[in-house]
Amino acid sequence: MLARWVGEYLIRPCTEDDIASVISINLVSLPEHYSDYFFEELRRESPETFLVAEKNGEVVGYIMCRIEYGFSNLKRFNLVKKGHIVSIAVLEQHRSKGIGTVLLQEAIKAMVKKKCAEAYLEVRVSNEGAISLYKRLGFIITSKIDFYYKDGEAAYVMTLPLEKMGQ
Ligand SMILES: CC(C)(COP(=O)(O)OP(=O)(O)OC[C@H]1O[C@@H](n2cnc3c(N)ncnc32)[C@H](O)[C@@H]1OP(=O)(O)O)[C@@H](O)C(=O)NCCC(=O)NCCS
């Protein structure tokens, strides 16, 4: 992906210089935090699926993903290539403007290009807004993991089949 505008927001690949902003958005938006190295590693390993949203030169949102091989969430015992959406966040004052949707759409397009059979993510069972956003994009709840988060909350695993999208 080169770049795509959503109103005044530019959706583009994350550069090395954006990582500090991404880390600070993660810190204020989500309770799940990671080492600086982890962010850098995901960008190095899969730059096509690590995207940011920028307005007037300021990074206001990001999505970062990891390409994995493992058992399908949809077809039992099938080994597949999967796009794992590790984290997505948009600063509160910039939400509900379609940025989250476009970050997801563009990361999913990149996963299709990389021949992933499915995209998946974990989401807190209480995060109704995000769950409805994922459902609108076609994700379905494929499992629930009890005590997934450090505070004991369960996660839904939500999965989107990509095979038909690549045809
Ligand atoms: C989830 C998130 C990235 C969505 O970003 P966004 O730019 O607001 O997404 P969009 O504008 O494309 O879509 C918003 C829609 O998603 C749903 N939605 C997403 N998060 C929501 C929330 N916290 N409360 C209510 N609805 C929410 C709503 O249906 C909303 O529709 P609306 O615009 O009519 O209100 C953003 O809410 C966020 O950063 N949340 C905190 C971090 C988080 O929970 N990340 C997901 C972890 S799995």
PDB file of C-alpha atoms and ligand atoms in Angstrom:
ATOM      1  CA  MET A   1       0.000   0.000   0.000  1.00  0.00           C
ATOM      2  CA  LEU A   2       1.313   3.454  -0.813  1.00  0.00           C
ATOM      3  CA  ALA A   3      -1.207   5.780   0.793  1.00  0.00           C
ATOM      4  CA  ARG A   4      -4.958   6.402   0.998  1.00  0.00           C
ATOM      5  CA  TRP A   5      -6.873   9.436   2.229  1.00  0.00           C
ATOM      6  CA  VAL A   6      -9.861   9.227   4.573  1.00  0.00           C
ATOM      7  CA  GLY A   7     -11.080  12.820   4.700  1.00  0.00           C
ATOM      8  CA  GLU A   8      -8.174  14.749   6.196  1.00  0.00           C
ATOM      9  CA  TYR A   9      -6.426  11.599   7.388  1.00  0.00           C
ATOM     10  CA  LEU A  10      -3.644   9.920   5.458  1.00  0.00           C
ATOM     11  CA  ILE A  11      -3.392   6.145   5.864  1.00  0.00           C
ATOM     12  CA  ARG A  12       0.136   4.989   5.030  1.00  0.00           C
ATOM     13  CA  PRO A  13       2.795   2.435   6.012  1.00  0.00           C
ATOM     14  CA  CYS A  14       4.465   2.964   9.395  1.00  0.00           C
ATOM     15  CA  THR A  15       8.057   4.170   9.202  1.00  0.00           C
ATOM     16  CA  GLU A  16      10.811   3.709  11.772  1.00  0.00           C
ATOM     17  CA  ASP A  17      10.295   7.333  12.849  1.00  0.00           C
ATOM     18  CA  ASP A  18       6.589   6.681  13.612  1.00  0.00           C
ATOM     19  CA  ILE A  19       7.261   3.950  16.176  1.00  0.00           C
ATOM     20  CA  ALA A  20       7.531   6.346  19.161  1.00  0.00           C
ATOM     21  CA  SER A  21       4.100   7.848  18.321  1.00  0.00           C
ATOM     22  CA  VAL A  22       2.603   4.378  17.847  1.00  0.00           C
ATOM     23  CA  ILE A  23       3.908   3.337  21.278  1.00  0.00           C
ATOM     24  CA  SER A  24       2.400   6.409  22.933  1.00  0.00           C
ATOM     25  CA  ILE A  25      -0.995   5.836  21.239  1.00  0.00           C
ATOM     26  CA  ASN A  26      -0.880   2.225  22.431  1.00  0.00           C
ATOM     27  CA  LEU A  27      -0.114   3.393  25.997  1.00  0.00           C
ATOM     28  CA  VAL A  28      -3.111   5.725  26.231  1.00  0.00           C
ATOM     29  CA  SER A  29      -5.582   3.567  24.283  1.00  0.00           C
ATOM     30  CA  LEU A  30      -5.171  -0.009  25.486  1.00  0.00           C
ATOM     31  CA  PRO A  31      -4.147  -1.885  28.626  1.00  0.00           C
ATOM     32  CA  GLU A  32      -2.027  -4.297  26.556  1.00  0.00           C
ATOM     33  CA  HIS A  33       1.489  -2.891  26.118  1.00  0.00           C
ATOM     34  CA  TYR A  34       4.621  -4.324  24.535  1.00  0.00           C
ATOM     35  CA  SER A  35       8.367  -3.723  24.505  1.00  0.00           C
ATOM     36  CA  ASP A  36       9.752  -1.176  22.021  1.00  0.00           C
ATOM     37  CA  TYR A  37      11.565  -4.071  20.376  1.00  0.00           C
ATOM     38  CA  PHE A  38       8.277  -5.875  19.707  1.00  0.00           C
ATOM     39  CA  PHE A  39       6.877  -2.902  17.744  1.00  0.00           C
ATOM     40  CA  GLU A  40      10.100  -2.574  15.758  1.00  0.00           C
ATOM     41  CA  GLU A  41      10.202  -6.293  15.068  1.00  0.00           C
ATOM     42  CA  LEU A  42       6.620  -6.390  13.723  1.00  0.00           C
ATOM     43  CA  ARG A  43       7.389  -3.456  11.434  1.00  0.00           C
ATOM     44  CA  ARG A  44      10.527  -5.131  10.155  1.00  0.00           C
ATOM     45  CA  GLU A  45       8.855  -8.506   9.656  1.00  0.00           C
ATOM     46  CA  SER A  46       5.633  -7.313   8.039  1.00  0.00           C
ATOM     47  CA  PRO A  47       5.804  -3.645   6.974  1.00  0.00           C
ATOM     48  CA  GLU A  48       2.833  -4.138   4.608  1.00  0.00           C
ATOM     49  CA  THR A  49       0.477  -4.789   7.532  1.00  0.00           C
ATOM     50  CA  PHE A  50       1.826  -2.122   9.907  1.00  0.00           C
ATOM     51  CA  LEU A  51      -0.009   1.072   9.002  1.00  0.00           C
ATOM     52  CA  VAL A  52      -0.625   4.444  10.578  1.00  0.00           C
ATOM     53  CA  ALA A  53      -3.184   7.238  10.196  1.00  0.00           C
ATOM     54  CA  GLU A  54      -1.767  10.741  10.119  1.00  0.00           C
ATOM     55  CA  LYS A  55      -3.365  14.186  10.302  1.00  0.00           C
ATOM     56  CA  ASN A  56      -1.336  17.382   9.823  1.00  0.00           C
ATOM     57  CA  GLY A  57       1.872  15.437  10.352  1.00  0.00           C
ATOM     58  CA  GLU A  58       0.679  13.835  13.613  1.00  0.00           C
ATOM     59  CA  VAL A  59       0.186  10.074  13.909  1.00  0.00           C
ATOM     60  CA  VAL A  60      -3.270   9.471  15.435  1.00  0.00           C
ATOM     61  CA  GLY A  61      -3.831   5.738  14.897  1.00  0.00           C
ATOM     62  CA  TYR A  62      -2.154   2.483  13.933  1.00  0.00           C
ATOM     63  CA  ILE A  63      -2.685  -1.174  13.137  1.00  0.00           C
ATOM     64  CA  MET A  64       0.037  -3.791  13.507  1.00  0.00           C
ATOM     65  CA  CYS A  65      -0.119  -7.425  12.503  1.00  0.00           C
ATOM     66  CA  ARG A  66       1.969 -10.573  12.352  1.00  0.00           C
ATOM     67  CA  ILE A  67       1.939 -13.177   9.592  1.00  0.00           C
ATOM     68  CA  GLU A  68       1.853 -16.643  11.139  1.00  0.00           C
ATOM     69  CA  TYR A  69       1.536 -20.291  10.145  1.00  0.00           C
ATOM     70  CA  GLY A  70      -0.723 -22.458  12.257  1.00  0.00           C
ATOM     71  CA  PHE A  71      -3.965 -24.343  12.561  1.00  0.00           C
ATOM     72  CA  SER A  72      -6.924 -22.751  10.832  1.00  0.00           C
ATOM     73  CA  ASN A  73      -9.512 -21.107  13.091  1.00  0.00           C
ATOM     74  CA  LEU A  74     -12.170 -22.120  10.563  1.00  0.00           C
ATOM     75  CA  LYS A  75     -11.302 -25.555   9.140  1.00  0.00           C
ATOM     76  CA  ARG A  76     -10.233 -28.106  11.724  1.00  0.00           C
ATOM     77  CA  PHE A  77      -6.729 -29.541  11.424  1.00  0.00           C
ATOM     78  CA  ASN A  78      -5.819 -27.470   8.359  1.00  0.00           C
ATOM     79  CA  LEU A  79      -2.431 -25.741   8.515  1.00  0.00           C
ATOM     80  CA  VAL A  80      -2.732 -22.273   7.001  1.00  0.00           C
ATOM     81  CA  LYS A  81      -1.043 -18.898   6.694  1.00  0.00           C
ATOM     82  CA  LYS A  82      -2.835 -16.403   8.924  1.00  0.00           C
ATOM     83  CA  GLY A  83      -2.751 -12.645   9.414  1.00  0.00           C
ATOM     84  CA  HIS A  84      -2.877 -11.903  13.138  1.00  0.00           C
ATOM     85  CA  ILE A  85      -4.079  -8.394  14.000  1.00  0.00           C
ATOM     86  CA  VAL A  86      -1.984  -7.867  17.116  1.00  0.00           C
ATOM     87  CA  SER A  87      -3.092  -4.324  17.972  1.00  0.00           C
ATOM     88  CA  ILE A  88      -5.204  -1.475  16.588  1.00  0.00           C
ATOM     89  CA  ALA A  89      -5.962   1.873  18.172  1.00  0.00           C
ATOM     90  CA  VAL A  90      -7.038   5.375  17.226  1.00  0.00           C
ATOM     91  CA  LEU A  91      -6.655   8.347  19.605  1.00  0.00           C
ATOM     92  CA  GLU A  92     -10.002   9.022  21.286  1.00  0.00           C
ATOM     93  CA  GLN A  93     -10.533  12.491  19.765  1.00  0.00           C
ATOM     94  CA  HIS A  94     -10.155  11.026  16.246  1.00  0.00           C
ATOM     95  CA  ARG A  95     -12.503   8.029  16.609  1.00  0.00           C
ATOM     96  CA  SER A  96     -15.763   7.347  14.722  1.00  0.00           C
ATOM     97  CA  LYS A  97     -14.425   8.976  11.555  1.00  0.00           C
ATOM     98  CA  GLY A  98     -13.811   5.734   9.696  1.00  0.00           C
ATOM     99  CA  ILE A  99     -10.074   5.519  10.421  1.00  0.00           C
ATOM    100  CA  GLY A 100     -10.247   2.175  12.248  1.00  0.00           C
ATOM    101  CA  THR A 101     -12.278   0.699   9.375  1.00  0.00           C
ATOM    102  CA  VAL A 102      -9.772   1.802   6.720  1.00  0.00           C
ATOM    103  CA  LEU A 103      -6.753   0.652   8.767  1.00  0.00           C
ATOM    104  CA  LEU A 104      -8.405  -2.779   8.996  1.00  0.00           C
ATOM    105  CA  GLN A 105      -9.405  -2.843   5.306  1.00  0.00           C
ATOM    106  CA  GLU A 106      -5.894  -1.943   4.145  1.00  0.00           C
ATOM    107  CA  ALA A 107      -4.165  -4.434   6.467  1.00  0.00           C
ATOM    108  CA  ILE A 108      -6.602  -7.131   5.274  1.00  0.00           C
ATOM    109  CA  LYS A 109      -5.856  -6.284   1.609  1.00  0.00           C
ATOM    110  CA  ALA A 110      -2.133  -6.708   2.347  1.00  0.00           C
ATOM    111  CA  MET A 111      -2.835 -10.088   3.999  1.00  0.00           C
ATOM    112  CA  VAL A 112      -4.735 -11.207   0.879  1.00  0.00           C
ATOM    113  CA  LYS A 113      -1.747 -10.172  -1.255  1.00  0.00           C
ATOM    114  CA  LYS A 114       0.487 -12.223   1.041  1.00  0.00           C
ATOM    115  CA  LYS A 115      -1.836 -15.194   0.416  1.00  0.00           C
ATOM    116  CA  CYS A 116      -3.116 -15.495   3.987  1.00  0.00           C
ATOM    117  CA  ALA A 117      -6.121 -17.814   4.230  1.00  0.00           C
ATOM    118  CA  GLU A 118      -7.605 -15.946   7.171  1.00  0.00           C
ATOM    119  CA  ALA A 119      -7.247 -12.875   9.351  1.00  0.00           C
ATOM    120  CA  TYR A 120      -7.874 -13.090  13.084  1.00  0.00           C
ATOM    121  CA  LEU A 121      -7.663 -11.094  16.294  1.00  0.00           C
ATOM    122  CA  GLU A 122      -8.414 -11.284  19.992  1.00  0.00           C
ATOM    123  CA  VAL A 123     -10.829  -8.794  21.543  1.00  0.00           C
ATOM    124  CA  ARG A 124     -12.082  -8.298  25.102  1.00  0.00           C
ATOM    125  CA  VAL A 125     -15.586  -9.745  25.467  1.00  0.00           C
ATOM    126  CA  SER A 126     -16.666  -6.350  26.925  1.00  0.00           C
ATOM    127  CA  ASN A 127     -15.346  -4.312  23.950  1.00  0.00           C
ATOM    128  CA  GLU A 128     -18.730  -4.108  22.225  1.00  0.00           C
ATOM    129  CA  GLY A 129     -17.781  -1.216  19.944  1.00  0.00           C
ATOM    130  CA  ALA A 130     -14.771  -2.981  18.500  1.00  0.00           C
ATOM    131  CA  ILE A 131     -16.673  -6.299  18.231  1.00  0.00           C
ATOM    132  CA  SER A 132     -19.431  -4.620  16.193  1.00  0.00           C
ATOM    133  CA  LEU A 133     -16.830  -2.965  13.966  1.00  0.00           C
ATOM    134  CA  TYR A 134     -15.157  -6.343  13.282  1.00  0.00           C
ATOM    135  CA  LYS A 135     -18.536  -8.002  12.615  1.00  0.00           C
ATOM    136  CA  ARG A 136     -19.383  -5.276  10.130  1.00  0.00           C
ATOM    137  CA  LEU A 137     -16.194  -6.170   8.251  1.00  0.00           C
ATOM    138  CA  GLY A 138     -17.167  -9.857   8.163  1.00  0.00           C
ATOM    139  CA  PHE A 139     -15.277 -11.265  11.160  1.00  0.00           C
ATOM    140  CA  ILE A 140     -17.045 -14.007  13.077  1.00  0.00           C
ATOM    141  CA  ILE A 141     -16.453 -15.176  16.641  1.00  0.00           C
ATOM    142  CA  THR A 142     -14.637 -18.512  16.309  1.00  0.00           C
ATOM    143  CA  SER A 143     -13.686 -19.172  19.943  1.00  0.00           C
ATOM    144  CA  LYS A 144     -13.476 -17.707  23.422  1.00  0.00           C
ATOM    145  CA  ILE A 145     -10.358 -17.821  25.602  1.00  0.00           C
ATOM    146  CA  ASP A 146     -11.102 -17.511  29.326  1.00  0.00           C
ATOM    147  CA  PHE A 147      -8.679 -15.404  31.434  1.00  0.00           C
ATOM    148  CA  TYR A 148      -6.859 -14.279  28.284  1.00  0.00           C
ATOM    149  CA  TYR A 149      -6.014 -10.831  29.648  1.00  0.00           C
ATOM    150  CA  LYS A 150      -3.864 -10.073  32.701  1.00  0.00           C
ATOM    151  CA  ASP A 151      -6.880  -8.722  34.617  1.00  0.00           C
ATOM    152  CA  GLY A 152      -8.699 -12.028  34.069  1.00  0.00           C
ATOM    153  CA  GLU A 153     -11.089 -10.904  31.306  1.00  0.00           C
ATOM    154  CA  ALA A 154     -11.882 -13.385  28.522  1.00  0.00           C
ATOM    155  CA  ALA A 155     -11.173 -12.780  24.835  1.00  0.00           C
ATOM    156  CA  TYR A 156     -13.170 -13.648  21.778  1.00  0.00           C
ATOM    157  CA  VAL A 157     -11.088 -14.839  18.869  1.00  0.00           C
ATOM    158  CA  MET A 158     -12.651 -13.308  15.745  1.00  0.00           C
ATOM    159  CA  THR A 159     -11.742 -14.597  12.299  1.00  0.00           C
ATOM    160  CA  LEU A 160     -12.276 -13.414   8.727  1.00  0.00           C
ATOM    161  CA  PRO A 161     -11.909 -15.912   5.867  1.00  0.00           C
ATOM    162  CA  LEU A 162      -9.734 -14.399   3.129  1.00  0.00           C
ATOM    163  CA  GLU A 163      -9.516 -17.182   0.566  1.00  0.00           C
ATOM    164  CA  LYS A 164     -12.450 -15.949  -1.560  1.00  0.00           C
ATOM    165  CA  MET A 165     -11.153 -12.363  -1.467  1.00  0.00           C
ATOM    166  CA  GLY A 166      -7.967 -13.365  -3.278  1.00  0.00           C
ATOM    167  CA  GLN A 167      -9.790 -14.854  -6.284  1.00  0.00           C
TER     168      GLN A 167
HETATM  169  C1  LIG B   1     -11.594   0.163  17.886  1.00  0.00           C
HETATM  170  C2  LIG B   1     -11.080   1.475  17.288  1.00  0.00           C
HETATM  171  C3  LIG B   1      -9.682   1.264  16.736  1.00  0.00           C
HETATM  172  C4  LIG B   1     -12.005   1.890  16.148  1.00  0.00           C
HETATM  173  O1  LIG B   1     -11.450   3.051  15.529  1.00  0.00           O
HETATM  174  P1  LIG B   1     -12.375   4.152  14.846  1.00  0.00           P
HETATM  175  O2  LIG B   1     -11.495   5.004  14.016  1.00  0.00           O
HETATM  176  O3  LIG B   1     -13.224   4.831  15.844  1.00  0.00           O
HETATM  177  O4  LIG B   1     -13.264   3.220  13.914  1.00  0.00           O
HETATM  178  P2  LIG B   1     -14.330   3.657  12.825  1.00  0.00           P
HETATM  179  O5  LIG B   1     -14.601   5.118  12.900  1.00  0.00           O
HETATM  180  O6  LIG B   1     -13.911   3.095  11.522  1.00  0.00           O
HETATM  181  O7  LIG B   1     -15.581   2.836  13.293  1.00  0.00           O
HETATM  182  C5  LIG B   1     -16.200   3.183  14.496  1.00  0.00           C
HETATM  183  C6  LIG B   1     -17.365   2.267  14.662  1.00  0.00           C
HETATM  184  O8  LIG B   1     -16.916   1.090  15.307  1.00  0.00           O
HETATM  185  C7  LIG B   1     -17.705   0.838  16.435  1.00  0.00           C
HETATM  186  N1  LIG B   1     -16.877   1.195  17.602  1.00  0.00           N
HETATM  187  C8  LIG B   1     -15.572   0.975  17.672  1.00  0.00           C
HETATM  188  N2  LIG B   1     -15.112   1.283  18.898  1.00  0.00           N
HETATM  189  C9  LIG B   1     -16.139   1.724  19.605  1.00  0.00           C
HETATM  190  C10 LIG B   1     -16.291   2.184  20.952  1.00  0.00           C
HETATM  191  N3  LIG B   1     -15.247   2.244  21.796  1.00  0.00           N
HETATM  192  N4  LIG B   1     -17.496   2.549  21.384  1.00  0.00           N
HETATM  193  C11 LIG B   1     -18.536   2.496  20.525  1.00  0.00           C
HETATM  194  N5  LIG B   1     -18.457   2.063  19.255  1.00  0.00           N
HETATM  195  C12 LIG B   1     -17.265   1.684  18.789  1.00  0.00           C
HETATM  196  C13 LIG B   1     -18.921   1.630  16.290  1.00  0.00           C
HETATM  197  O9  LIG B   1     -19.819   0.845  15.544  1.00  0.00           O
HETATM  198  C14 LIG B   1     -18.454   2.833  15.514  1.00  0.00           C
HETATM  199  O10 LIG B   1     -19.464   3.294  14.732  1.00  0.00           O
HETATM  200  P3  LIG B   1     -19.807   4.881  14.736  1.00  0.00           P
HETATM  201  O11 LIG B   1     -18.681   5.532  13.981  1.00  0.00           O
HETATM  202  O12 LIG B   1     -21.108   4.966  14.036  1.00  0.00           O
HETATM  203  O13 LIG B   1     -19.844   5.323  16.175  1.00  0.00           O
HETATM  204  C15 LIG B   1     -11.080   2.628  18.338  1.00  0.00           C
HETATM  205  O14 LIG B   1     -12.361   2.700  18.921  1.00  0.00           O
HETATM  206  C16 LIG B   1     -10.054   2.456  19.448  1.00  0.00           C
HETATM  207  O15 LIG B   1      -8.890   2.828  19.301  1.00  0.00           O
HETATM  208  N6  LIG B   1     -10.472   1.896  20.584  1.00  0.00           N
HETATM  209  C17 LIG B   1      -9.558   1.694  21.728  1.00  0.00           C
HETATM  210  C18 LIG B   1      -8.576   0.603  21.455  1.00  0.00           C
HETATM  211  C19 LIG B   1      -9.283  -0.710  21.163  1.00  0.00           C
HETATM  212  O16 LIG B   1     -10.253  -1.074  21.802  1.00  0.00           O
HETATM  213  N7  LIG B   1      -8.756  -1.442  20.167  1.00  0.00           N
HETATM  214  C20 LIG B   1      -9.298  -2.705  19.757  1.00  0.00           C
HETATM  215  C21 LIG B   1      -8.701  -3.776  20.571  1.00  0.00           C
HETATM  216  S1  LIG B   1      -9.182  -5.391  19.961  1.00  0.00           S
END
